CSV table of C-alpha atoms and ligand atoms in Angstrom, one decimal:
chain,number,residue,atom,x,y,z
A,1,MET,CA,89.6,101.6,130.6
A,2,ASN,CA,86.6,99.2,130.4
A,3,LEU,CA,87.5,95.6,129.9
A,4,ASN,CA,85.5,95.3,126.7
A,5,GLU,CA,87.6,98.1,125.2
A,6,SER,CA,90.8,96.1,125.6
A,7,THR,CA,92.5,93.8,123.2
A,8,ALA,CA,92.6,90.1,123.7
A,9,HIS,CA,96.3,90.1,124.4
A,10,GLU,CA,95.8,92.8,127.1
A,11,LEU,CA,93.0,90.8,128.6
A,12,LEU,CA,94.9,87.5,128.6
A,13,GLY,CA,97.7,89.4,130.5
A,14,LEU,CA,95.3,90.7,133.1
A,15,ILE,CA,93.7,87.3,133.5
A,16,LYS,CA,97.1,85.7,134.0
A,17,GLU,CA,98.1,88.2,136.6
A,18,LYS,CA,94.7,87.6,138.3
A,19,LYS,CA,93.7,91.2,137.9
A,20,THR,CA,90.5,90.1,136.2
A,21,THR,CA,88.6,87.0,135.3
A,22,PRO,CA,87.0,85.6,132.1
A,23,GLU,CA,83.6,86.1,133.7
A,24,ALA,CA,84.3,89.8,134.3
A,25,VAL,CA,85.4,90.2,130.7
A,26,HIS,CA,82.3,88.4,129.5
A,27,ILE,CA,80.0,90.6,131.6
A,28,SER,CA,81.6,93.8,130.3
A,29,VAL,CA,81.1,92.7,126.7
A,30,LYS,CA,77.5,91.7,127.5
A,31,LYS,CA,76.8,95.2,129.0
A,32,ALA,CA,78.3,96.8,125.9
A,33,ILE,CA,75.9,94.8,123.7
A,34,GLU,CA,72.9,95.7,125.9
A,35,LEU,CA,73.9,99.4,125.7
A,36,HIS,CA,75.0,99.8,122.1
A,37,ASP,CA,73.5,97.0,120.0
A,38,PRO,CA,70.0,98.5,119.8
A,39,LYS,CA,71.6,101.2,117.8
A,40,VAL,CA,74.5,99.5,116.0
A,41,LYS,CA,72.7,96.2,115.3
A,42,ALA,CA,75.9,94.2,114.9
A,43,TYR,CA,74.3,91.0,116.1
A,44,VAL,CA,71.4,89.0,114.8
A,45,ARG,CA,71.4,86.6,117.8
A,46,VAL,CA,73.2,86.6,121.1
A,47,ASP,CA,73.2,83.8,123.6
A,48,HIS,CA,75.0,84.6,126.8
A,49,ASP,CA,73.9,81.5,128.6
A,50,LYS,CA,75.6,79.2,126.1
A,51,ALA,CA,78.5,81.5,126.1
A,52,ARG,CA,79.6,81.3,129.8
A,53,PRO,CA,83.3,80.8,130.3
A,54,THR,CA,84.0,77.4,131.8
A,55,SER,CA,87.6,77.1,132.8
A,56,ARG,CA,90.6,79.1,133.7
A,57,ALA,CA,93.3,76.8,132.3
A,58,ASN,CA,96.5,78.6,131.3
A,59,GLY,CA,97.2,78.8,127.6
A,60,LYS,CA,93.6,79.0,126.7
A,61,PHE,CA,91.7,82.0,125.2
A,62,PRO,CA,88.5,82.8,127.1
A,63,ILE,CA,87.9,85.7,124.7
A,64,PRO,CA,84.4,86.7,123.7
A,65,ILE,CA,84.1,86.4,119.9
A,66,ALA,CA,81.3,87.3,117.4
A,67,ILE,CA,80.7,84.8,114.6
A,68,LYS,CA,79.4,85.8,111.1
A,69,ASP,CA,76.0,84.2,110.5
A,70,ASN,CA,77.3,81.9,107.8
A,71,ILE,CA,79.5,79.8,110.0
A,72,CYS,CA,77.9,76.7,111.5
A,73,ILE,CA,77.6,76.3,115.2
A,74,LYS,CA,76.1,73.0,116.2
A,75,GLY,CA,72.5,73.2,117.3
A,76,ARG,CA,72.3,77.0,117.0
A,77,GLU,CA,70.3,78.7,114.3
A,78,VAL,CA,72.4,79.9,111.3
A,79,THR,CA,70.7,81.8,108.5
A,80,CYS,CA,73.2,83.7,106.4
A,81,CYS,CA,70.8,86.5,107.1
A,82,SER,CA,68.4,85.1,104.6
A,83,ARG,CA,64.7,84.2,105.0
A,84,ILE,CA,65.2,80.9,103.3
A,85,LEU,CA,67.4,79.5,106.1
A,86,GLU,CA,65.3,80.7,109.0
A,87,GLY,CA,65.1,78.0,111.6
A,88,PHE,CA,68.0,76.0,110.2
A,89,LYS,CA,70.1,74.5,113.0
A,90,PRO,CA,73.2,72.7,111.7
A,91,PRO,CA,74.0,69.3,113.3
A,92,TYR,CA,77.7,70.0,113.4
A,93,ASN,CA,80.3,72.6,114.1
A,94,ALA,CA,82.4,74.3,111.4
A,95,THR,CA,86.1,73.4,111.9
A,96,VAL,CA,86.9,77.0,113.0
A,97,ILE,CA,84.3,76.7,115.7
A,98,GLU,CA,85.7,73.4,116.9
A,99,LYS,CA,89.1,75.1,117.1
A,100,ILE,CA,87.7,78.1,119.0
A,101,LEU,CA,85.9,75.9,121.4
A,102,GLU,CA,89.1,73.9,122.0
A,103,ALA,CA,90.8,77.2,122.8
A,104,GLU,CA,87.9,78.0,125.2
A,105,GLY,CA,86.8,81.0,123.2
A,106,ILE,CA,83.4,82.4,124.1
A,107,LEU,CA,80.8,82.3,121.3
A,108,ILE,CA,78.7,85.3,122.3
A,109,GLY,CA,76.5,85.5,119.2
A,110,GLN,CA,76.1,85.7,115.5
A,111,ALA,CA,76.9,88.8,113.5
A,112,ASN,CA,74.8,90.5,110.8
A,113,MET,CA,75.8,90.2,107.2
A,114,ASP,CA,74.6,90.7,103.6
A,115,GLU,CA,72.4,87.8,102.6
A,116,PHE,CA,74.6,84.9,101.7
A,117,ALA,CA,77.6,87.4,101.9
A,118,PHE,CA,76.3,89.2,98.7
A,119,GLY,CA,77.2,92.8,99.2
A,120,SER,CA,79.5,95.5,100.5
A,121,SER,CA,77.3,97.3,103.0
A,122,THR,CA,75.3,94.8,105.2
A,123,GLU,CA,72.2,96.4,103.8
A,124,ASN,CA,71.2,93.1,102.1
A,125,SER,CA,70.3,91.4,105.4
A,126,VAL,CA,66.8,90.2,106.0
A,127,PHE,CA,67.3,91.6,109.5
A,128,GLY,CA,68.0,95.1,108.3
A,129,PRO,CA,71.3,97.0,108.2
A,130,THR,CA,74.1,97.3,110.7
A,131,ARG,CA,75.3,100.8,111.5
A,132,ASN,CA,78.9,102.0,111.5
A,133,PRO,CA,80.0,102.8,115.0
A,134,TRP,CA,82.0,105.8,113.7
A,135,ASN,CA,78.8,107.4,112.3
A,136,THR,CA,75.6,105.5,112.6
A,137,LYS,CA,74.2,107.1,109.4
A,138,CYS,CA,76.9,105.2,107.5
A,139,VAL,CA,77.2,101.5,106.5
A,140,PRO,CA,79.8,99.4,108.3
A,141,GLY,CA,80.9,97.9,105.0
A,142,GLY,CA,80.1,94.3,104.1
A,143,SER,CA,79.4,91.6,103.8
A,144,SER,CA,81.0,91.0,107.3
A,145,GLY,CA,79.6,94.3,108.5
A,146,GLY,CA,78.2,92.9,111.7
A,147,SER,CA,81.5,91.3,112.7
A,148,ALA,CA,83.4,94.5,112.0
A,149,ALA,CA,80.9,96.7,113.8
A,150,ALA,CA,80.8,94.4,116.8
A,151,VAL,CA,84.6,94.7,117.3
A,152,ALA,CA,84.6,98.5,116.6
A,153,ALA,CA,81.8,99.1,119.1
A,154,HIS,CA,83.6,96.9,121.7
A,155,GLU,CA,80.6,94.5,121.7
A,156,ALA,CA,83.1,91.7,121.0
A,157,ILE,CA,86.9,91.4,121.5
A,158,TRP,CA,87.3,89.3,118.4
A,159,ALA,CA,85.2,88.4,115.4
A,160,LEU,CA,85.2,85.9,112.5
A,161,GLY,CA,84.1,86.9,109.0
A,162,SER,CA,84.4,85.5,105.5
A,163,ASP,CA,85.9,87.1,102.5
A,164,THR,CA,85.0,86.2,99.0
A,165,GLY,CA,85.8,89.5,97.3
A,166,GLY,CA,86.7,91.8,100.2
A,167,SER,CA,84.1,91.1,102.8
A,168,ILE,CA,86.6,91.0,105.7
A,169,ARG,CA,88.9,93.8,104.6
A,170,GLN,CA,86.5,96.4,103.4
A,171,PRO,CA,84.3,96.4,106.6
A,172,ALA,CA,87.5,96.3,108.6
A,173,SER,CA,88.6,99.4,106.7
A,174,PHE,CA,85.2,101.2,107.1
A,175,CYS,CA,85.1,100.4,110.9
A,176,GLY,CA,88.8,101.2,111.7
A,177,ILE,CA,89.9,97.7,112.7
A,178,VAL,CA,92.2,95.0,111.5
A,179,GLY,CA,90.9,92.3,109.1
A,180,LEU,CA,92.8,89.5,107.4
A,181,LYS,CA,91.8,87.4,104.4
A,182,PRO,CA,94.2,84.4,104.7
A,183,THR,CA,95.6,82.5,101.8
A,184,TYR,CA,93.1,80.3,100.1
A,185,GLY,CA,93.5,77.0,101.8
A,186,ARG,CA,95.0,78.3,105.0
A,187,VAL,CA,91.8,78.1,107.1
A,188,SER,CA,89.3,75.3,106.7
A,189,ARG,CA,86.0,76.2,105.0
A,190,TYR,CA,84.3,73.2,106.4
A,191,GLY,CA,81.0,74.5,108.0
A,192,LEU,CA,81.2,77.8,106.2
A,193,ILE,CA,78.0,78.1,104.1
A,194,ALA,CA,79.4,78.5,100.6
A,195,PHE,CA,79.0,81.6,98.5
A,196,ALA,CA,81.8,81.0,95.9
A,197,SER,CA,83.8,78.0,96.9
A,198,SER,CA,87.0,78.9,94.9
A,199,LEU,CA,87.2,82.3,96.5
A,200,ASP,CA,85.8,82.1,100.1
A,201,GLN,CA,88.1,82.2,103.1
A,202,ILE,CA,87.3,82.6,106.8
A,203,GLY,CA,89.4,85.2,108.6
A,204,PRO,CA,89.9,87.2,111.8
A,205,LEU,CA,88.6,90.7,112.5
A,206,THR,CA,90.4,92.3,115.6
A,207,LYS,CA,91.3,95.6,117.2
A,208,ASP,CA,95.0,95.3,116.5
A,209,VAL,CA,97.6,93.2,114.6
A,210,THR,CA,98.7,91.2,117.6
A,211,ASP,CA,95.2,90.0,118.2
A,212,ASN,CA,94.9,89.1,114.5
A,213,ALA,CA,98.0,86.9,114.7
A,214,LEU,CA,96.7,85.3,117.8
A,215,LEU,CA,93.3,84.4,116.3
A,216,LEU,CA,94.9,83.2,113.1
A,217,ASN,CA,97.1,80.9,115.2
A,218,ILE,CA,93.9,79.3,116.5
A,219,ILE,CA,91.9,78.9,113.3
A,220,ALA,CA,94.6,78.1,110.7
A,221,GLY,CA,95.5,74.6,109.6
A,222,HIS,CA,94.9,71.7,107.4
A,223,ASP,CA,91.6,69.9,107.6
A,224,HIS,CA,90.8,66.6,105.9
A,225,ARG,CA,87.1,67.6,105.7
A,226,ASP,CA,88.0,70.5,103.4
A,227,SER,CA,89.8,69.1,100.4
A,228,THR,CA,91.0,72.6,99.4
A,229,SER,CA,92.7,73.2,102.7
A,230,VAL,CA,96.4,73.0,102.3
A,231,ASN,CA,98.7,70.8,104.4
A,232,VAL,CA,101.5,73.3,105.2
A,233,PRO,CA,102.7,73.8,108.8
A,234,VAL,CA,101.1,76.6,110.8
A,235,PRO,CA,103.8,78.9,112.2
A,236,ASP,CA,103.3,80.9,115.4
A,237,TYR,CA,102.2,84.1,113.8
A,238,THR,CA,102.9,86.2,116.9
A,239,LYS,CA,106.6,85.5,116.2
A,240,SER,CA,106.5,87.6,113.1
A,241,LEU,CA,105.4,90.7,115.1
A,242,THR,CA,108.8,92.5,115.0
A,243,LYS,CA,109.4,96.1,114.2
A,244,ASP,CA,112.3,95.5,111.9
A,245,LEU,CA,111.6,96.0,108.2
A,246,LYS,CA,115.1,96.7,106.9
A,247,GLY,CA,115.7,95.6,103.4
A,248,LEU,CA,112.1,94.9,102.5
A,249,LYS,CA,110.8,95.8,99.1
A,250,ILE,CA,107.2,96.7,98.6
A,251,GLY,CA,105.4,97.4,95.3
A,252,ILE,CA,102.8,100.2,94.7
A,253,PRO,CA,100.6,99.2,91.8
A,254,LYS,CA,99.9,102.2,89.6
A,255,GLU,CA,96.5,100.8,88.6
A,256,TYR,CA,95.2,101.3,92.1
A,257,PHE,CA,95.8,105.0,92.2
A,258,ILE,CA,93.4,106.2,89.5
A,259,GLU,CA,90.1,108.0,89.1
A,260,GLY,CA,87.6,107.3,91.8
A,261,LEU,CA,90.1,107.2,94.6
A,262,ASP,CA,89.0,109.6,97.3
A,263,PRO,CA,91.8,112.3,97.8
A,264,GLU,CA,91.7,111.8,101.5
A,265,VAL,CA,92.3,108.1,101.2
A,266,LYS,CA,95.1,108.8,98.7
A,267,PHE,CA,96.7,111.2,101.2
A,268,ALA,CA,96.5,108.7,104.1
A,269,ILE,CA,98.1,105.9,101.9
A,270,THR,CA,100.9,108.3,100.8
A,271,ALA,CA,101.6,109.2,104.4
A,272,ALA,CA,101.8,105.5,105.3
A,273,ILE,CA,104.3,104.9,102.5
A,274,GLU,CA,106.5,107.7,103.9
A,275,LEU,CA,106.3,106.3,107.4
A,276,LEU,CA,107.3,102.9,106.2
A,277,LYS,CA,110.2,104.3,104.3
A,278,LYS,CA,111.6,105.5,107.6
A,279,SER,CA,111.6,101.9,108.8
A,280,GLY,CA,113.9,100.9,106.0
A,281,VAL,CA,111.4,99.7,103.4
A,282,THR,CA,112.1,100.4,99.7
A,283,PHE,CA,109.2,101.2,97.5
A,284,LYS,CA,108.8,100.5,93.8
A,285,GLU,CA,106.0,101.5,91.4
A,286,ILE,CA,104.8,98.4,89.7
A,287,SER,CA,102.1,97.4,87.2
A,288,LEU,CA,99.5,94.7,87.6
A,289,PRO,CA,98.2,95.1,84.1
A,290,HIS,CA,95.0,93.0,84.3
A,291,THR,CA,93.6,94.8,87.3
A,292,GLU,CA,91.0,96.6,85.3
A,293,TYR,CA,89.3,93.2,84.5
A,294,ALA,CA,89.2,92.0,88.1
A,295,VAL,CA,85.7,93.3,89.0
A,296,ALA,CA,84.1,91.9,85.8
A,297,THR,CA,85.9,88.6,86.1
A,298,TYR,CA,84.9,88.3,89.8
A,299,TYR,CA,81.2,88.9,89.1
A,300,ILE,CA,81.1,86.2,86.5
A,301,LEU,CA,82.9,83.6,88.5
A,302,ALA,CA,81.4,84.5,91.9
A,303,THR,CA,77.8,84.6,90.6
A,304,ALA,CA,78.3,81.3,88.7
A,305,GLU,CA,79.6,79.5,91.8
A,306,ALA,CA,76.9,81.1,93.9
A,307,SER,CA,74.1,80.1,91.6
A,308,SER,CA,75.3,76.5,91.8
A,309,ASN,CA,75.9,76.6,95.6
A,310,LEU,CA,72.4,78.1,96.2
A,311,ALA,CA,70.7,75.4,94.2
A,312,ARG,CA,70.5,73.3,97.4
A,313,PHE,CA,68.1,75.7,99.1
A,314,ASP,CA,64.9,74.5,97.6
A,315,GLY,CA,62.7,73.8,100.6
A,316,VAL,CA,63.5,70.1,100.8
A,317,GLN,CA,66.5,69.8,103.3
A,318,PHE,CA,67.3,73.2,104.8
A,319,GLY,CA,65.4,75.9,106.5
A,320,GLN,CA,62.1,77.3,105.2
A,321,ARG,CA,59.5,75.7,102.9
A,322,PHE,CA,56.7,77.7,101.3
A,323,GLN,CA,53.7,76.7,99.3
A,324,PRO,CA,51.6,79.1,97.2
A,325,ALA,CA,48.1,79.9,98.5
A,326,ALA,CA,46.5,78.3,95.4
A,327,PRO,CA,48.1,75.5,93.3
A,328,ARG,CA,49.8,76.6,90.1
A,329,LYS,CA,51.7,73.6,88.6
A,330,THR,CA,52.5,70.4,90.4
A,331,PRO,CA,52.8,70.5,94.2
A,332,ILE,CA,56.6,69.9,94.1
A,333,VAL,CA,57.3,72.5,91.4
A,334,ASP,CA,55.0,75.0,93.3
A,335,MET,CA,56.9,74.3,96.4
A,336,TYR,CA,60.3,74.9,94.8
A,337,GLU,CA,59.2,78.1,93.1
A,338,GLU,CA,57.4,79.6,96.1
A,339,THR,CA,60.2,78.7,98.5
A,340,ARG,CA,62.9,80.3,96.4
A,341,ASP,CA,60.7,83.2,95.5
A,342,ARG,CA,59.8,84.1,99.1
A,343,GLY,CA,63.1,82.8,100.6
A,344,PHE,CA,65.7,84.7,98.6
A,345,GLY,CA,66.1,88.5,98.6
A,346,LYS,CA,66.6,90.7,95.6
A,347,GLU,CA,70.4,90.5,95.4
A,348,ALA,CA,70.4,86.8,95.8
A,349,LYS,CA,68.0,86.4,93.0
A,350,ARG,CA,70.0,88.8,90.8
A,351,ARG,CA,73.1,86.7,91.4
A,352,ILE,CA,71.4,83.4,90.7
A,353,LEU,CA,70.1,84.8,87.4
A,354,LEU,CA,73.5,86.2,86.4
A,355,GLY,CA,75.3,83.0,87.4
A,356,THR,CA,72.9,80.7,85.7
A,357,TYR,CA,73.1,82.7,82.6
A,358,SER,CA,76.9,82.6,82.4
A,359,LEU,CA,77.0,78.9,83.0
A,360,SER,CA,74.3,78.1,80.4
A,361,SER,CA,75.1,76.3,77.2
A,362,GLY,CA,76.2,78.8,74.5
A,363,TYR,CA,77.3,81.4,77.0
A,364,TYR,CA,79.6,79.3,79.1
A,365,GLU,CA,82.5,79.7,76.6
A,366,ALA,CA,82.0,83.4,76.1
A,367,TYR,CA,81.7,84.3,79.8
A,368,TYR,CA,82.6,81.6,82.4
A,369,LEU,CA,85.5,80.0,80.6
A,370,ARG,CA,86.9,83.3,79.5
A,371,ALA,CA,86.7,84.7,83.0
A,372,GLN,CA,88.6,81.6,84.3
A,373,LYS,CA,91.4,82.5,81.8
A,374,VAL,CA,91.5,86.1,82.9
A,375,ARG,CA,91.6,84.9,86.5
A,376,THR,CA,94.9,83.1,85.6
A,377,LEU,CA,96.2,86.3,84.0
A,378,ILE,CA,95.5,88.2,87.2
A,379,LYS,CA,97.2,85.5,89.3
A,380,ASN,CA,100.2,85.7,86.9
A,381,ASP,CA,100.5,89.4,87.4
A,382,PHE,CA,100.9,88.8,91.2
A,383,ASP,CA,103.3,85.9,90.7
A,384,LEU,CA,105.5,88.1,88.6
A,385,ALA,CA,105.4,91.0,91.0
A,386,PHE,CA,106.2,88.8,94.0
A,387,SER,CA,109.2,87.3,92.2
A,388,GLU,CA,111.0,90.5,93.2
A,389,LEU,CA,108.9,92.0,96.0
A,390,ASP,CA,108.1,91.1,99.6
A,391,ALA,CA,104.6,92.7,99.6
A,392,ILE,CA,102.3,95.0,97.7
A,393,LEU,CA,100.6,98.0,99.3
A,394,THR,CA,97.3,99.6,98.2
A,395,PRO,CA,94.2,101.3,99.7
A,396,THR,CA,91.6,98.8,100.9
A,397,SER,CA,88.7,100.7,99.5
A,398,PRO,CA,88.5,103.8,97.2
A,399,THR,CA,86.3,105.6,99.7
A,400,THR,CA,85.5,105.8,103.4
A,401,ALA,CA,82.1,104.4,104.6
A,402,PHE,CA,79.2,105.7,102.6
A,403,LYS,CA,75.7,106.6,103.8
A,404,ILE,CA,73.1,103.9,104.4
A,405,GLY,CA,70.9,103.9,101.2
A,406,GLU,CA,73.5,105.7,99.1
A,407,LYS,CA,74.3,102.8,96.8
A,408,SER,CA,71.6,100.2,97.6
A,409,ASP,CA,69.6,100.9,94.4
A,410,ASN,CA,72.7,100.9,92.2
A,411,PRO,CA,74.3,97.4,92.2
A,412,LEU,CA,77.0,98.5,89.8
A,413,ALA,CA,78.2,101.3,92.1
A,414,MET,CA,78.1,98.8,95.0
A,415,TYR,CA,80.1,96.2,93.1
A,416,LEU,CA,82.8,98.9,92.4
A,417,SER,CA,83.5,99.4,96.1
A,418,ASP,CA,85.4,96.1,96.0
A,419,ILE,CA,87.7,97.2,93.2
A,420,TYR,CA,90.9,96.9,95.4
A,421,THR,CA,90.1,93.8,97.3
A,422,ILE,CA,88.8,91.4,94.7
A,423,SER,CA,92.1,90.5,93.0
A,424,ALA,CA,93.5,88.9,96.2
A,425,ASN,CA,90.6,86.4,96.1
A,426,LEU,CA,91.0,85.7,92.4
A,427,ALA,CA,94.7,85.1,93.0
A,428,GLY,CA,94.2,83.2,96.3
A,429,ILE,CA,96.8,85.4,98.1
A,430,PRO,CA,96.6,86.7,101.6
A,431,ALA,CA,95.8,90.4,102.3
A,432,ILE,CA,95.1,92.5,105.4
A,433,SER,CA,93.4,95.8,106.1
A,434,ILE,CA,94.8,98.0,108.9
A,435,PRO,CA,93.8,101.4,110.1
A,436,CYS,CA,95.9,104.2,108.5
A,437,GLY,CA,94.0,107.4,109.1
A,438,PHE,CA,90.7,109.3,109.3
A,439,SER,CA,88.8,111.5,106.9
A,440,LYS,CA,88.0,115.0,108.0
A,441,ASP,CA,84.5,113.7,108.8
A,442,GLY,CA,86.1,111.3,111.3
A,443,LEU,CA,85.6,108.1,109.2
A,444,PRO,CA,88.4,105.5,109.3
A,445,ILE,CA,90.7,104.8,106.3
A,446,GLY,CA,92.2,101.3,105.6
A,447,LEU,CA,95.6,100.3,104.2
A,448,GLN,CA,95.8,97.0,102.4
A,449,ILE,CA,99.0,94.8,102.4
A,450,LEU,CA,99.1,91.8,100.1
A,451,ALA,CA,101.8,89.1,100.0
A,452,LYS,CA,102.5,85.8,98.2
A,453,PRO,CA,100.6,82.6,99.1
A,454,PHE,CA,101.2,81.5,102.8
A,455,ALA,CA,103.2,84.7,103.5
A,456,GLU,CA,100.9,85.8,106.3
A,457,GLU,CA,104.0,86.2,108.5
A,458,MET,CA,105.3,88.9,106.1
A,459,ILE,CA,102.0,90.7,106.2
A,460,PHE,CA,101.9,90.7,110.0
A,461,ARG,CA,105.4,91.9,110.2
A,462,ILE,CA,104.8,94.9,108.0
A,463,ALA,CA,101.4,95.6,109.5
A,464,TYR,CA,102.7,95.4,113.1
A,465,SER,CA,105.7,97.6,112.4
A,466,TYR,CA,103.4,100.3,110.8
A,467,GLU,CA,100.8,100.0,113.5
A,468,GLN,CA,103.3,100.4,116.3
A,469,SER,CA,104.5,103.7,114.8
A,470,THR,CA,101.0,105.1,114.6
A,471,ASP,CA,98.1,105.4,117.0
A,472,TRP,CA,95.1,105.2,114.6
A,473,TYR,CA,94.2,101.8,116.0
A,474,LYS,CA,93.9,103.2,119.5
A,475,ARG,CA,91.1,105.6,118.6
A,476,LYS,CA,87.6,104.7,119.9
A,477,ALA,CA,84.5,104.9,117.8
A,478,PRO,CA,82.1,107.6,119.2
A,479,LEU,CA,79.0,105.5,118.6
A,480,ASN,CA,76.9,108.4,117.4
B,501,LIG,N1,81.1,92.7,97.9
B,501,LIG,C1,81.5,91.5,97.2
B,501,LIG,C2,80.3,90.8,96.7
B,501,LIG,O1,79.2,91.3,96.9
B,501,LIG,C3,82.3,90.6,98.1
B,501,LIG,C4,81.5,89.9,99.1
B,501,LIG,C5,82.3,89.0,99.9
B,501,LIG,O2,83.5,89.0,100.0
B,501,LIG,N2,81.6,88.0,100.5
B,501,LIG,O3,80.4,89.8,96.1
């Protein structure tokens, strides 16, 4: 097997036994990028010179990793795949980058994404879409589609993404890999360019559950520079990778198995439930009664926060500045207007308008404030469920990957593809997507496992046990 097709834990073993070197691993990833990325377009920037492995110290992780283009790397351009940020080079590293550099991880490049993480298909990128390695006519999911495709195409061993409403889990599901949205506050957001600050979390995208636990070990932890990061100890997540699930109770929310759920996805989830029963898990049908309001609540809160976070991009401090050809109003107003008009894409403008509207006087109480209250009801549903359950199991997405262009003119259809992932962000709880089957067209299907805040160990335990009794995660994308 080629080195780039291995997992990090396999590679670390080979390096330790002196059967390979970090340089050889890096070269094999570099070759895969040269070979496949002209088609897949997972990356928007690669920089092999800056990425060279430097040391061979034991206990370090010289693993090539792709970084979503909204996480700041000091001195390297970061754009959120938006025209407005072209040329912006942050003067500091995000905390997760500091941690990866400390672990001697290898930053090979920046992965494509929907502009400012607005989307579910990576089609909203100023650089054009990424293609799904399982079928290049299909989207890889989004917004972390570049990160997921890079790992699935073996153009990276690991990747980091961000998840505001499903942007790690849904592309992981579409690309047949493992993606975790940690508990809100588990991983520092310092240096993550904000979309919706009360929902955003950075998380790992990997080829298997063991790698996911390894990468979370590296990036998790309290950070005084992010006041919403939480000061609870970081366990060694690899310790939770045991196959024993005896006595666990998992809930199946009936609201997630309704119209719109693809029968092939439903079949795969049902089969996963049967398999887990054999490991000693008891299942219970439950109700999360406010589920039907999740999408509406999310799109009010997320757009409100986005409109406020994006106000800073006005041509003054960051990235691009544009002036109209002929003066219209005053030079400063002309500059603001022209910069934001030419700098932002269609979806970003749509969200700024929606968000500004729901925050404006007279509408704030009717929309924003009400959505905040519904958010609490959604969180309460989960609190109640977890008072008697260890985890909840659902599909990650109602469908497998759709065709490029299929939903790009229909924002509402696109928004509905996050129907199963959004609630975890509203409630702040951790959730993972792991491979659990394939459609008859050969597209991956994802299984979502959710648990109470800071119960990532429980998620890993269930995910690992399931993974080890299947071989879905071992299949390789055909790249055609
Ligand atoms: N698809 C959702 C949206 O467009 C979620 C995006 C995300 O998690 N960043 O808002």
